[in-house]
Coordinates of C-alpha atoms and ligand atoms in Angstrom, one line a residue:
M1 CA 0.0 0.0 0.0
A2 CA 2.9 2.4 0.8
H3 CA 4.4 1.8 -2.6
L4 CA 1.1 2.4 -4.2
H5 CA 0.8 5.8 -2.4
Q6 CA 4.3 6.7 -3.7
T7 CA 3.4 5.7 -7.2
Q8 CA 0.2 7.8 -7.0
V9 CA 2.3 10.9 -6.1
Q10 CA 4.5 10.2 -9.2
V11 CA 1.4 9.8 -11.3
I12 CA 0.0 13.2 -10.2
I13 CA 3.4 15.0 -10.5
N14 CA 3.7 13.7 -14.0
G15 CA 0.2 14.8 -14.9
L16 CA -1.0 11.3 -15.6
D17 CA -3.9 11.2 -13.2
Q18 CA -6.4 11.5 -16.0
S19 CA -5.1 8.4 -17.8
Y20 CA -7.9 5.9 -17.9
G21 CA -5.8 2.8 -18.2
L22 CA -3.5 3.8 -15.3
V23 CA -6.3 4.9 -13.0
A24 CA -8.2 1.7 -13.6
K25 CA -5.1 -0.4 -12.7
M26 CA -4.6 1.6 -9.6
I27 CA -8.3 1.2 -8.5
T28 CA -8.1 -2.6 -9.0
L29 CA -4.8 -2.8 -7.2
S30 CA -5.7 -0.7 -4.2
F31 CA -8.9 -2.7 -3.7
S32 CA -7.0 -6.0 -3.9
L33 CA -4.4 -4.7 -1.5
S34 CA -6.6 -3.2 1.2
Q35 CA -10.0 -4.8 0.6
A36 CA -11.4 -1.3 1.2
V37 CA -12.9 1.1 -1.4
T38 CA -11.9 4.4 0.3
Y39 CA -8.6 4.8 -1.5
A40 CA -9.9 3.5 -4.8
S41 CA -12.9 5.9 -4.8
A42 CA -10.5 8.8 -3.9
I43 CA -8.4 8.0 -7.0
F44 CA -11.6 7.7 -9.1
A45 CA -13.0 11.0 -7.8
R46 CA -9.9 12.9 -9.2
V47 CA -10.8 11.9 -12.8
H48 CA -12.7 14.7 -14.4
A49 CA -14.5 12.7 -17.1
P50 CA -14.4 8.9 -16.4
N51 CA -15.2 6.7 -19.4
V52 CA -17.3 3.5 -19.5
F53 CA -14.3 1.3 -18.8
L54 CA -13.3 3.3 -15.7
Y55 CA -16.9 3.3 -14.4
N56 CA -17.1 -0.5 -14.9
T57 CA -13.9 -0.9 -12.9
M58 CA -15.2 1.1 -10.0
I59 CA -18.6 -0.6 -10.0
K60 CA -16.8 -4.0 -9.9
A61 CA -14.7 -2.8 -6.9
Y62 CA -17.8 -1.6 -5.1
S63 CA -19.7 -4.8 -5.7
K64 CA -17.0 -6.8 -4.0
S65 CA -16.7 -4.4 -1.0
S66 CA -18.5 -4.4 2.3
T67 CA -20.9 -1.9 0.9
P68 CA -22.1 -3.5 -2.3
L69 CA -25.0 -1.2 -3.0
A70 CA -22.4 1.7 -3.5
A71 CA -22.0 0.1 -6.9
V72 CA -25.6 1.0 -7.8
R73 CA -25.1 4.6 -6.7
C74 CA -22.0 4.7 -8.9
Y75 CA -24.0 3.3 -11.7
R76 CA -26.6 6.2 -11.4
L77 CA -23.8 8.8 -11.9
F78 CA -22.6 6.8 -14.8
C79 CA -26.0 6.8 -16.5
V80 CA -25.9 10.6 -16.8
G81 CA -24.4 10.8 -20.2
L82 CA -22.8 7.4 -20.8
R83 CA -24.1 4.1 -22.1
P84 CA -23.4 1.0 -20.2
D85 CA -22.0 -2.1 -22.0
H86 CA -22.2 -5.8 -21.2
Y87 CA -19.5 -5.6 -18.6
T88 CA -21.5 -3.1 -16.5
F89 CA -24.4 -5.3 -15.4
P90 CA -22.9 -8.5 -14.0
P91 CA -21.1 -6.8 -11.1
L92 CA -24.3 -4.7 -10.4
L93 CA -26.4 -7.9 -10.1
E94 CA -23.6 -9.4 -8.0
A95 CA -23.9 -6.3 -5.7
C96 CA -27.7 -6.7 -5.4
K97 CA -27.3 -10.4 -4.6
E98 CA -24.7 -9.6 -1.9
A99 CA -27.1 -7.1 -0.5
S100 CA -30.1 -9.5 -1.0
D101 CA -32.0 -6.6 -2.6
L102 CA -34.4 -8.1 -5.1
D103 CA -36.2 -4.8 -5.8
V104 CA -33.0 -3.0 -6.9
G105 CA -32.1 -6.1 -8.8
L106 CA -35.4 -5.9 -10.7
Q107 CA -34.8 -2.3 -11.5
I108 CA -31.4 -3.2 -12.9
H109 CA -33.2 -5.9 -14.9
S110 CA -35.4 -3.3 -16.6
H111 CA -32.3 -1.2 -17.3
I112 CA -30.8 -4.1 -19.0
I113 CA -33.8 -4.4 -21.3
R114 CA -33.9 -0.6 -21.9
T115 CA -30.2 -0.7 -23.0
G116 CA -30.9 -3.5 -25.4
L117 CA -28.4 -5.8 -23.7
E118 CA -30.8 -8.5 -22.6
S119 CA -29.7 -10.8 -25.4
N120 CA -26.1 -10.9 -24.2
V121 CA -25.5 -14.5 -22.8
F122 CA -23.1 -13.3 -20.1
T123 CA -25.5 -10.7 -18.8
Q124 CA -28.5 -13.1 -19.0
T125 CA -26.8 -15.9 -17.1
Q126 CA -25.8 -13.4 -14.4
L127 CA -29.3 -12.1 -14.2
L128 CA -30.7 -15.7 -14.0
R129 CA -28.3 -16.5 -11.2
F130 CA -29.3 -13.4 -9.4
L131 CA -33.0 -14.1 -9.6
A132 CA -32.6 -17.8 -8.8
E133 CA -30.5 -17.0 -5.7
C134 CA -32.9 -14.4 -4.5
G135 CA -35.6 -17.1 -4.6
S136 CA -37.6 -15.4 -7.4
V137 CA -38.2 -18.6 -9.5
A138 CA -40.9 -17.1 -11.8
H139 CA -38.7 -14.2 -12.8
A140 CA -35.8 -16.5 -13.4
R141 CA -37.8 -18.7 -15.6
R142 CA -38.9 -15.8 -17.7
V143 CA -35.3 -14.9 -18.3
F144 CA -34.4 -18.5 -19.0
D145 CA -37.1 -18.9 -21.6
E146 CA -36.0 -15.6 -23.3
M147 CA -32.4 -16.7 -23.5
G148 CA -31.3 -17.2 -27.1
C149 CA -28.5 -19.6 -26.3
R150 CA -28.3 -21.4 -22.9
D151 CA -25.2 -23.0 -21.6
G152 CA -24.8 -25.7 -19.0
V153 CA -24.5 -23.1 -16.2
A154 CA -27.9 -21.6 -17.2
W155 CA -29.6 -25.0 -17.1
T156 CA -28.1 -26.0 -13.8
T157 CA -29.0 -22.6 -12.3
M158 CA -32.6 -23.0 -13.4
I159 CA -32.8 -26.6 -12.1
A160 CA -31.3 -25.5 -8.8
S161 CA -33.9 -22.7 -8.6
Y162 CA -36.8 -25.1 -9.1
A163 CA -35.2 -27.6 -6.7
S164 CA -35.2 -25.0 -3.9
E165 CA -38.0 -24.7 -1.3
C166 CA -39.8 -22.0 -3.2
G167 CA -39.6 -23.9 -6.5
D168 CA -41.2 -27.0 -8.0
I169 CA -39.3 -30.2 -7.9
N170 CA -41.2 -31.9 -10.7
E171 CA -40.3 -29.0 -13.0
A172 CA -36.7 -29.2 -11.8
F173 CA -36.6 -32.9 -12.7
R174 CA -38.2 -32.3 -16.1
L175 CA -35.5 -29.7 -17.0
F176 CA -32.9 -32.1 -15.6
Q177 CA -34.1 -34.8 -18.1
E178 CA -34.4 -32.3 -21.0
M179 CA -31.0 -30.7 -20.5
P180 CA -29.2 -30.9 -23.8
F181 CA -25.7 -31.0 -22.2
Q182 CA -23.7 -33.6 -20.5
R183 CA -24.8 -33.3 -16.9
D184 CA -21.9 -32.7 -14.5
G185 CA -21.5 -33.9 -10.9
F186 CA -22.7 -30.5 -9.7
C187 CA -26.0 -30.8 -11.6
W188 CA -26.6 -34.3 -10.3
N189 CA -26.0 -33.3 -6.7
V190 CA -28.4 -30.4 -7.2
I191 CA -31.2 -32.6 -8.3
I192 CA -30.5 -35.3 -5.6
A193 CA -30.4 -32.6 -2.9
G194 CA -33.6 -31.2 -4.4
F195 CA -35.5 -34.4 -4.0
I196 CA -34.3 -34.7 -0.4
R197 CA -35.4 -31.2 0.3
W198 CA -38.8 -32.0 -1.1
D199 CA -39.0 -35.1 1.1
N200 CA -38.9 -37.6 -1.7
I201 CA -36.1 -39.8 -0.4
V202 CA -37.0 -42.7 -2.7
A203 CA -36.6 -40.6 -5.9
A204 CA -33.4 -39.1 -4.5
R205 CA -32.1 -42.6 -3.9
K206 CA -33.0 -43.7 -7.4
L207 CA -31.1 -40.9 -9.0
F208 CA -28.2 -41.4 -6.6
D209 CA -28.0 -45.0 -7.7
E210 CA -28.1 -44.0 -11.4
F211 CA -25.4 -41.3 -10.9
P212 CA -22.2 -42.8 -12.3
Q213 CA -19.6 -40.4 -10.7
K214 CA -20.7 -40.1 -7.1
D215 CA -18.4 -37.8 -5.1
V216 CA -18.2 -37.2 -1.3
V217 CA -20.9 -34.5 -1.6
S218 CA -23.4 -37.0 -3.1
W219 CA -22.7 -39.7 -0.6
T220 CA -22.9 -37.2 2.3
E221 CA -26.2 -35.8 1.0
M222 CA -27.7 -39.2 0.8
I223 CA -26.3 -40.5 4.1
S224 CA -27.4 -37.4 6.0
A225 CA -30.9 -37.6 4.5
Y226 CA -31.3 -41.1 5.8
A227 CA -30.0 -40.2 9.2
Q228 CA -32.3 -37.2 9.5
K229 CA -35.4 -39.1 8.4
G230 CA -34.7 -41.9 10.9
H231 CA -33.5 -44.5 8.3
Y232 CA -30.4 -45.2 10.4
R233 CA -29.6 -48.7 9.2
E234 CA -29.8 -47.5 5.6
A235 CA -27.4 -44.6 6.4
L236 CA -24.9 -47.1 7.9
H237 CA -25.4 -49.5 5.0
L238 CA -24.6 -46.8 2.5
F239 CA -21.4 -46.0 4.4
D240 CA -20.2 -49.6 3.9
Q241 CA -20.7 -49.1 0.1
M242 CA -18.9 -45.8 0.2
R243 CA -16.0 -47.3 2.0
V244 CA -15.7 -50.2 -0.5
L245 CA -15.6 -47.7 -3.3
G246 CA -12.8 -45.8 -1.6
C247 CA -14.6 -42.5 -1.2
K248 CA -13.4 -40.6 1.9
P249 CA -16.1 -39.2 4.1
N250 CA -16.0 -35.6 5.4
H251 CA -16.9 -34.3 8.8
L252 CA -20.6 -34.0 7.9
T253 CA -20.8 -37.6 6.8
L254 CA -19.2 -38.8 10.0
V255 CA -21.5 -36.8 12.2
S256 CA -24.5 -38.3 10.4
L257 CA -23.1 -41.8 10.8
L258 CA -22.3 -41.4 14.5
S259 CA -25.8 -40.0 15.3
S260 CA -27.3 -43.0 13.4
C261 CA -25.3 -45.3 15.7
A262 CA -26.5 -43.3 18.7
H263 CA -30.1 -43.8 17.7
L264 CA -29.6 -47.5 17.0
G265 CA -27.5 -48.0 20.1
S266 CA -25.1 -49.7 17.8
I267 CA -21.8 -49.4 19.7
R268 CA -19.8 -51.8 17.6
V269 CA -20.4 -49.8 14.5
G270 CA -20.0 -46.5 16.3
M271 CA -16.6 -47.7 17.6
S272 CA -15.5 -48.8 14.2
I273 CA -16.3 -45.3 12.9
H274 CA -14.4 -43.8 15.8
Q275 CA -11.4 -46.1 14.8
F276 CA -11.8 -45.1 11.2
I277 CA -11.5 -41.4 12.2
E278 CA -8.4 -42.1 14.2
K279 CA -6.8 -44.3 11.6
N280 CA -7.3 -41.8 8.9
G281 CA -6.0 -38.9 10.9
I282 CA -9.3 -37.0 10.7
F283 CA -9.2 -34.1 13.1
I284 CA -11.7 -34.4 15.9
D285 CA -13.1 -30.9 16.1
V286 CA -15.8 -29.7 18.5
Y287 CA -18.5 -31.0 16.2
I288 CA -17.3 -34.5 15.7
G289 CA -16.1 -34.7 19.4
T290 CA -19.5 -33.8 20.7
T291 CA -21.2 -36.3 18.4
L292 CA -18.8 -39.0 19.6
I293 CA -19.7 -38.1 23.3
D294 CA -23.3 -38.4 22.4
M295 CA -22.9 -41.7 20.5
Y296 CA -21.0 -43.4 23.4
S297 CA -23.4 -42.1 26.0
K298 CA -26.5 -43.2 24.0
C299 CA -24.9 -46.6 23.4
G300 CA -24.5 -47.1 27.1
D301 CA -20.7 -46.4 27.4
I302 CA -20.6 -43.3 29.5
E303 CA -16.9 -44.0 30.5
N304 CA -15.8 -43.6 26.9
S305 CA -17.9 -40.4 26.6
L306 CA -16.1 -38.9 29.6
K307 CA -12.8 -40.0 28.1
I308 CA -13.4 -38.1 24.9
F309 CA -14.9 -35.1 26.8
N310 CA -11.8 -34.8 29.0
L311 CA -9.4 -35.1 26.0
M312 CA -11.2 -32.4 23.9
P313 CA -9.0 -29.3 23.9
R314 CA -11.9 -27.0 22.9
K315 CA -15.4 -27.5 24.1
D316 CA -18.4 -25.4 23.3
V317 CA -21.7 -25.1 25.1
Y318 CA -23.2 -28.1 23.0
T319 CA -20.3 -30.3 24.2
W320 CA -21.0 -29.5 27.8
N321 CA -24.8 -29.9 27.3
T322 CA -24.3 -33.3 25.7
M323 CA -22.0 -34.5 28.5
I324 CA -24.4 -33.2 31.2
E325 CA -27.4 -34.8 29.5
G326 CA -25.5 -38.1 29.1
L327 CA -24.5 -38.3 32.8
A328 CA -28.1 -37.4 33.8
S329 CA -29.6 -40.2 31.7
H330 CA -27.1 -42.7 33.1
G331 CA -28.3 -41.8 36.6
Q332 CA -25.1 -40.0 37.5
G333 CA -26.9 -36.9 38.5
R334 CA -24.4 -35.6 41.0
H335 CA -21.6 -36.0 38.5
A336 CA -23.7 -34.1 36.0
L337 CA -24.2 -31.3 38.5
D338 CA -20.4 -31.2 39.2
L339 CA -19.9 -30.7 35.5
F340 CA -22.4 -27.9 35.4
M341 CA -20.4 -26.1 38.2
R342 CA -17.2 -26.6 36.3
M343 CA -18.8 -25.2 33.2
E344 CA -19.8 -22.1 35.2
M345 CA -16.3 -21.8 36.6
E346 CA -14.8 -21.9 33.2
G347 CA -16.9 -19.0 32.2
L348 CA -19.2 -20.7 29.7
E349 CA -22.7 -19.3 29.5
P350 CA -25.2 -22.1 29.9
N351 CA -28.3 -22.0 27.7
G352 CA -31.8 -23.4 28.0
V353 CA -30.7 -26.8 26.9
T354 CA -28.1 -26.9 29.7
F355 CA -30.8 -26.5 32.2
V356 CA -32.9 -29.3 30.7
G357 CA -29.9 -31.5 31.4
V358 CA -29.4 -30.2 34.9
L359 CA -33.1 -30.5 35.9
T360 CA -33.2 -34.1 34.4
A361 CA -30.1 -34.9 36.5
C362 CA -31.9 -33.7 39.6
S363 CA -35.1 -35.6 38.7
H364 CA -33.4 -38.9 38.1
V365 CA -31.6 -38.9 41.5
G366 CA -34.5 -37.3 43.4
L367 CA -32.7 -34.0 44.3
V368 CA -35.8 -31.9 44.8
K369 CA -34.3 -29.0 46.7
V370 CA -31.4 -28.7 44.3
G371 CA -33.6 -28.9 41.3
R372 CA -35.9 -26.2 42.5
A373 CA -32.9 -24.0 43.3
Y374 CA -31.5 -24.5 39.7
F375 CA -34.9 -23.7 38.2
H376 CA -34.8 -20.3 40.0
L377 CA -31.1 -19.8 39.2
M378 CA -31.9 -20.3 35.5
I379 CA -34.5 -17.5 35.6
N380 CA -32.8 -15.0 38.0
E381 CA -29.1 -15.5 37.3
Y382 CA -29.1 -16.3 33.7
G383 CA -32.2 -14.5 32.6
I384 CA -33.5 -17.6 30.7
T385 CA -37.3 -17.7 30.4
P386 CA -38.4 -21.3 31.2
R387 CA -39.8 -23.1 28.2
I388 CA -42.3 -25.9 28.2
E389 CA -39.5 -28.5 28.6
H390 CA -38.2 -26.9 31.7
Y391 CA -41.7 -27.0 33.3
G392 CA -42.0 -30.6 32.2
C393 CA -38.7 -31.4 34.0
L394 CA -39.8 -29.5 37.1
V395 CA -43.2 -31.3 37.3
D396 CA -41.5 -34.6 36.7
L397 CA -39.0 -33.8 39.5
L398 CA -41.7 -32.9 42.0
G399 CA -44.0 -35.7 40.9
R400 CA -41.4 -38.5 41.2
A401 CA -40.6 -37.3 44.7
G402 CA -44.3 -37.6 45.6
L403 CA -44.9 -33.8 45.9
V404 CA -48.0 -34.0 43.7
D405 CA -49.7 -30.9 45.1
E406 CA -46.7 -28.8 44.4
A407 CA -46.4 -30.3 40.9
E408 CA -50.0 -29.4 40.2
E409 CA -49.4 -25.8 41.5
V410 CA -46.6 -25.5 39.0
V411 CA -48.9 -26.6 36.2
N412 CA -51.7 -24.2 37.2
R413 CA -49.3 -21.2 37.6
M414 CA -47.1 -21.7 34.5
P415 CA -47.5 -18.8 32.1
I416 CA -47.5 -21.0 29.0
Q417 CA -50.2 -23.5 28.0
P418 CA -49.1 -26.9 29.4
N419 CA -48.5 -29.5 26.7
A420 CA -49.0 -33.3 26.8
V421 CA -45.5 -33.8 28.3
V422 CA -46.4 -31.7 31.3
W423 CA -49.8 -33.3 31.8
G424 CA -48.2 -36.7 31.3
A425 CA -45.6 -36.0 34.0
L426 CA -48.4 -34.9 36.3
L427 CA -50.4 -38.0 35.5
A428 CA -47.3 -40.2 36.2
A429 CA -46.9 -38.3 39.5
C430 CA -50.5 -39.3 40.5
K431 CA -49.4 -42.9 40.1
V432 CA -46.7 -42.4 42.6
G433 CA -48.9 -40.5 45.0
G434 CA -52.1 -42.4 44.4
N435 CA -54.1 -39.3 43.7
V436 CA -57.1 -40.4 41.7
E437 CA -59.0 -37.1 41.3
L438 CA -55.9 -35.2 40.0
G439 CA -55.1 -38.1 37.7
E440 CA -58.6 -37.9 36.2
R441 CA -58.2 -34.2 35.7
A442 CA -54.8 -34.6 34.0
L443 CA -56.2 -37.3 31.7
K444 CA -59.0 -35.0 30.7
H445 CA -56.4 -32.6 29.4
L446 CA -54.4 -35.4 27.8
L447 CA -57.4 -36.7 26.0
E448 CA -57.8 -33.4 24.3
L449 CA -54.1 -33.0 23.4
E450 CA -53.3 -36.6 22.3
P451 CA -56.4 -38.8 22.3
E452 CA -54.6 -41.4 20.3
N453 CA -51.9 -42.1 22.9
G454 CA -52.8 -45.4 24.7
G455 CA -50.1 -44.8 27.3
N456 CA -52.2 -42.2 29.0
Y457 CA -55.2 -44.5 29.5
T458 CA -52.8 -47.1 30.9
L459 CA -51.5 -44.7 33.5
L460 CA -54.9 -43.7 34.8
S461 CA -56.0 -47.3 34.7
N462 CA -53.0 -48.2 36.9
I463 CA -54.0 -45.4 39.3
Y464 CA -57.5 -46.8 39.5
A465 CA -56.1 -50.3 40.0
A466 CA -53.9 -49.1 42.9
A467 CA -57.0 -47.6 44.5
S468 CA -58.9 -50.9 43.8
R469 CA -61.5 -49.1 41.6
W470 CA -62.0 -52.0 39.3
D471 CA -65.0 -50.6 37.5
D472 CA -63.0 -47.6 36.4
V473 CA -60.2 -49.9 35.3
D474 CA -62.6 -51.7 33.1
R475 CA -63.9 -48.4 31.7
M476 CA -60.4 -47.4 30.8
R477 CA -59.8 -50.7 29.1
K478 CA -63.0 -50.2 27.0
M479 CA -61.8 -46.8 26.0
M480 CA -58.5 -48.2 25.0
R481 CA -60.1 -50.7 22.7
N482 CA -61.3 -47.8 20.5
P483 CA -59.5 -48.4 17.2
T484 CA -58.3 -44.8 17.1
V485 CA -56.2 -45.3 20.2
E486 CA -52.8 -46.3 19.3
K487 CA -51.0 -48.8 21.4
I488 CA -47.3 -48.4 21.1
R489 CA -45.8 -51.8 20.4
G490 CA -43.0 -52.6 22.8
F491 CA -39.7 -53.7 21.3
S492 CA -36.1 -54.2 22.3
C493 CA -32.9 -54.4 20.4
I494 CA -29.6 -56.0 21.2
E495 CA -26.4 -55.9 19.2
V496 CA -24.5 -59.2 18.9
G497 CA -21.5 -59.7 16.7
G498 CA -22.0 -56.3 15.0
L499 CA -25.6 -57.1 14.0
V500 CA -28.7 -55.6 15.7
Y501 CA -31.5 -58.0 16.6
E502 CA -34.9 -56.8 17.3
F503 CA -37.5 -58.4 19.6
S504 CA -41.1 -57.4 20.0
Q505 CA -43.3 -58.1 22.9
G506 CA -44.9 -61.6 22.8
D507 CA -42.6 -62.5 19.9
D508 CA -43.0 -66.3 19.4
T509 CA -40.7 -66.7 16.4
Q510 CA -37.4 -67.0 18.3
S511 CA -35.6 -70.3 18.6
K512 CA -36.7 -72.7 21.3
C513 CA -33.7 -72.3 23.5
V514 CA -34.6 -68.6 24.1
Y515 CA -38.0 -69.6 25.6
E516 CA -36.4 -72.5 27.5
L517 CA -33.9 -70.2 29.1
L518 CA -36.6 -67.8 30.1
E519 CA -38.6 -70.7 31.7
E520 CA -35.4 -71.8 33.5
I521 CA -34.7 -68.3 34.7
A522 CA -38.3 -68.0 36.0
M523 CA -37.8 -71.3 37.9
R524 CA -34.5 -70.2 39.4
L525 CA -35.9 -66.9 40.5
K526 CA -38.8 -68.6 42.1
D527 CA -36.3 -70.9 44.0
M528 CA -34.5 -67.7 45.2
G529 CA -37.8 -66.5 46.7
H530 CA -38.5 -64.0 43.9
V531 CA -42.2 -63.4 43.7
P532 CA -43.2 -62.4 40.2
Q533 CA -45.1 -59.1 40.4
T534 CA -48.2 -60.8 39.0
G535 CA -50.4 -59.0 41.6
E536 CA -49.7 -55.8 39.8
V537 CA -49.4 -57.3 36.4
L538 CA -52.8 -59.0 36.6
H539 CA -54.7 -55.7 36.7
D540 CA -51.9 -53.6 35.3
I541 CA -51.7 -53.2 31.6
D542 CA -48.7 -51.0 32.2
E543 CA -47.1 -49.7 29.0
E544 CA -47.2 -53.2 27.6
E545 CA -49.8 -55.9 27.7
K546 CA -49.9 -58.0 30.7
E547 CA -47.4 -60.7 30.6
N548 CA -47.8 -64.5 30.8
A549 CA -45.3 -67.3 30.1
L550 CA -46.1 -67.2 26.4
S551 CA -46.0 -63.5 26.0
W552 CA -42.6 -62.3 27.4
H553 CA -41.8 -58.7 27.4
S554 CA -39.3 -57.8 24.7
E555 CA -36.4 -56.9 26.9
K556 CA -36.6 -60.4 28.5
L557 CA -36.4 -62.0 25.1
A558 CA -33.4 -59.8 24.2
I559 CA -31.6 -60.6 27.5
A560 CA -32.1 -64.4 27.0
F561 CA -30.9 -64.1 23.4
G562 CA -27.9 -62.2 24.6
L563 CA -27.1 -64.7 27.4
I564 CA -27.1 -67.5 24.8
H565 CA -25.2 -65.8 22.0
T566 CA -22.4 -64.1 23.9
C567 CA -19.4 -65.3 25.9
P568 CA -20.0 -65.9 29.7
G569 CA -19.1 -62.8 31.6
S570 CA -19.4 -60.3 28.8
S571 CA -21.8 -57.4 29.3
L572 CA -25.2 -57.0 27.5
M573 CA -26.7 -53.8 26.2
I574 CA -30.4 -53.7 25.5
M575 CA -32.3 -50.8 23.9
K576 CA -36.0 -50.5 24.6
N577 CA -38.6 -48.1 23.2
L578 CA -40.8 -48.0 26.3
R579 CA -40.2 -47.8 30.0
M580 CA -39.3 -51.0 31.8
C581 CA -42.0 -52.6 33.9
R582 CA -41.3 -53.3 37.5
D583 CA -41.2 -57.1 37.0
C584 CA -38.7 -56.9 34.2
H585 CA -36.6 -54.5 36.3
S586 CA -36.4 -56.9 39.3
T587 CA -35.9 -59.9 37.1
T588 CA -33.0 -58.2 35.3
K589 CA -31.4 -57.3 38.7
L590 CA -31.4 -61.0 39.7
V591 CA -30.3 -62.2 36.3
S592 CA -27.3 -59.9 36.5
R593 CA -26.3 -61.7 39.8
I594 CA -27.1 -65.3 38.8
F595 CA -25.2 -65.1 35.5
S596 CA -22.5 -62.6 36.7
R597 CA -23.2 -60.2 33.8
K598 CA -23.3 -56.5 33.6
I599 CA -26.6 -55.7 31.8
T600 CA -27.4 -52.2 30.6
V601 CA -31.0 -51.3 29.5
R602 CA -31.7 -48.0 27.8
D603 CA -35.4 -47.4 28.1
R604 CA -37.5 -44.5 26.9
V605 CA -36.2 -42.2 29.5
R606 CA -33.0 -43.4 30.9
F607 CA -30.3 -46.0 31.4
H608 CA -30.4 -48.8 33.9
H609 CA -27.0 -50.4 34.7
F610 CA -27.5 -53.7 36.4
T611 CA -24.6 -55.4 38.3
D612 CA -24.6 -58.1 40.9
G613 CA -28.3 -57.8 41.7
E614 CA -28.5 -54.0 41.9
C615 CA -29.5 -51.3 39.4
S616 CA -27.9 -47.9 39.1
C617 CA -31.3 -46.2 39.4
Y618 CA -31.8 -47.6 42.9
D619 CA -35.3 -48.5 41.8
F620 CA -36.1 -44.8 41.4
W621 CA -37.2 -44.3 37.8
Ligands
ZN701 ZN1 -41.6 -56.0 31.5
ZN702 ZN1 -33.0 -49.4 37.1

């Protein structure tokens, strides 16, 4: 810059400051050196009668600056007496795009027509891109149709525009098929991403399979789509193919894969992806690190989560939130709260999600006083307005501790409309406290909010059963038989030898030895003095149907399967979509002692770690 200043002095001394070529070079140079237009516009201002070329140079510099619309102001001066050429408009449109100003862009468009330059391919393509990127699909199409000769860029731009949210995916696909040029990878990825955006994953997959030169973008697009739509197995399956073909995943691919493993509870696959990351020297940034913590925690391995957490040099609030939530769901509430204090000490600002984790931690270990204090700390110290999930946590915390009246008061006084989660927590609280009237009131609200959820009827039915109101129990059962009421099918998964096996409640298709082992376990438990909780089960529909010898709950089937198909002494990890019933819980405790196995069950709300006849939840769940 200092040299440029010296040169400028020489230019002025030698009377060359009106030379168009020299001034244009200096404008371009000063902008590229300083990224600011102040000096460039000062040089420009010294020129008494700038020509078209000089104006174009200045407009281009403005369009790339931090004040792109200055290009339009410069253009207005230009129009007084000079005629723009086809170099004038592309940077002007670029400036409007940068400033996201569609109105000014449309004014420029009408100028293009007035100057008779609308037939210039370069200008037209630029106009098309501008309109497409501003989301004005109809305008873009008009320009596209008027174009005399369209190149591949114009076609791809138009296809991308139709494939966006404000477009029309069928039209995008029609153009994609009609395109008279060789479609490049970019164009393929645009249409695949378009179908995904328009929620047509089947069509996206079909095109993906037809696409001959898939690159990391296409693979990632498809894998992330499967992960986001809950097709986790498909995501992992696609990764196998990707690996076979030697395509290297990027950070985005890995995050999608790890979160798929977390959802499936598939720790072997998750570990193999972790190993892949380490073997290929992929840098574990905050994003991947946090996803790894989440994966290990959701797959039942909280120790590995902590290991990664402690090794991470940089952590953001999401990393801390994930670790706190993980510890809370594993019943390590106190550890979670310690972490929260460390987070505060390190000067990180907690957000609303952090407090969901903190309140859940308190709830799972029954720390009522502490939980209440944190709820107020959140509001008064951190200025976070409680959202519905915080109220849900608070009601749950109070309800589990048997403080039903206080829980109801929270519901009555909360400033937002309670949702099904809050009423559900209150209804569950009534089960603990045996409060029939309040349970009926809560169910009334739940029936309005989610009449199809069978779990709600079950809860109230249990409350009636506990109060020996059998007529009401029958009434609930009749209501549940209504075909619109959806009964959630209970199922459990276990991973053995890298494969995930699924068991549903009452599944009678397993091999005979599974049922024989279950019978044997039942006998041995009986010998040990274990009374099956049939008293409750008889009248209790719980979240699953009542159990008899032929209709085992899915986690029992999964545990028996695991005992048969794994080495003695190795630990078992079961994933279940509903809460464990009391009988399965006490059975699993004893099984862990008889067979000397560590058994982990991840149910709908939390983890249970069973060792030597005890569970980490201390029967509080
Ligand atoms: Zn059960
Ligand atoms: Zn437990």
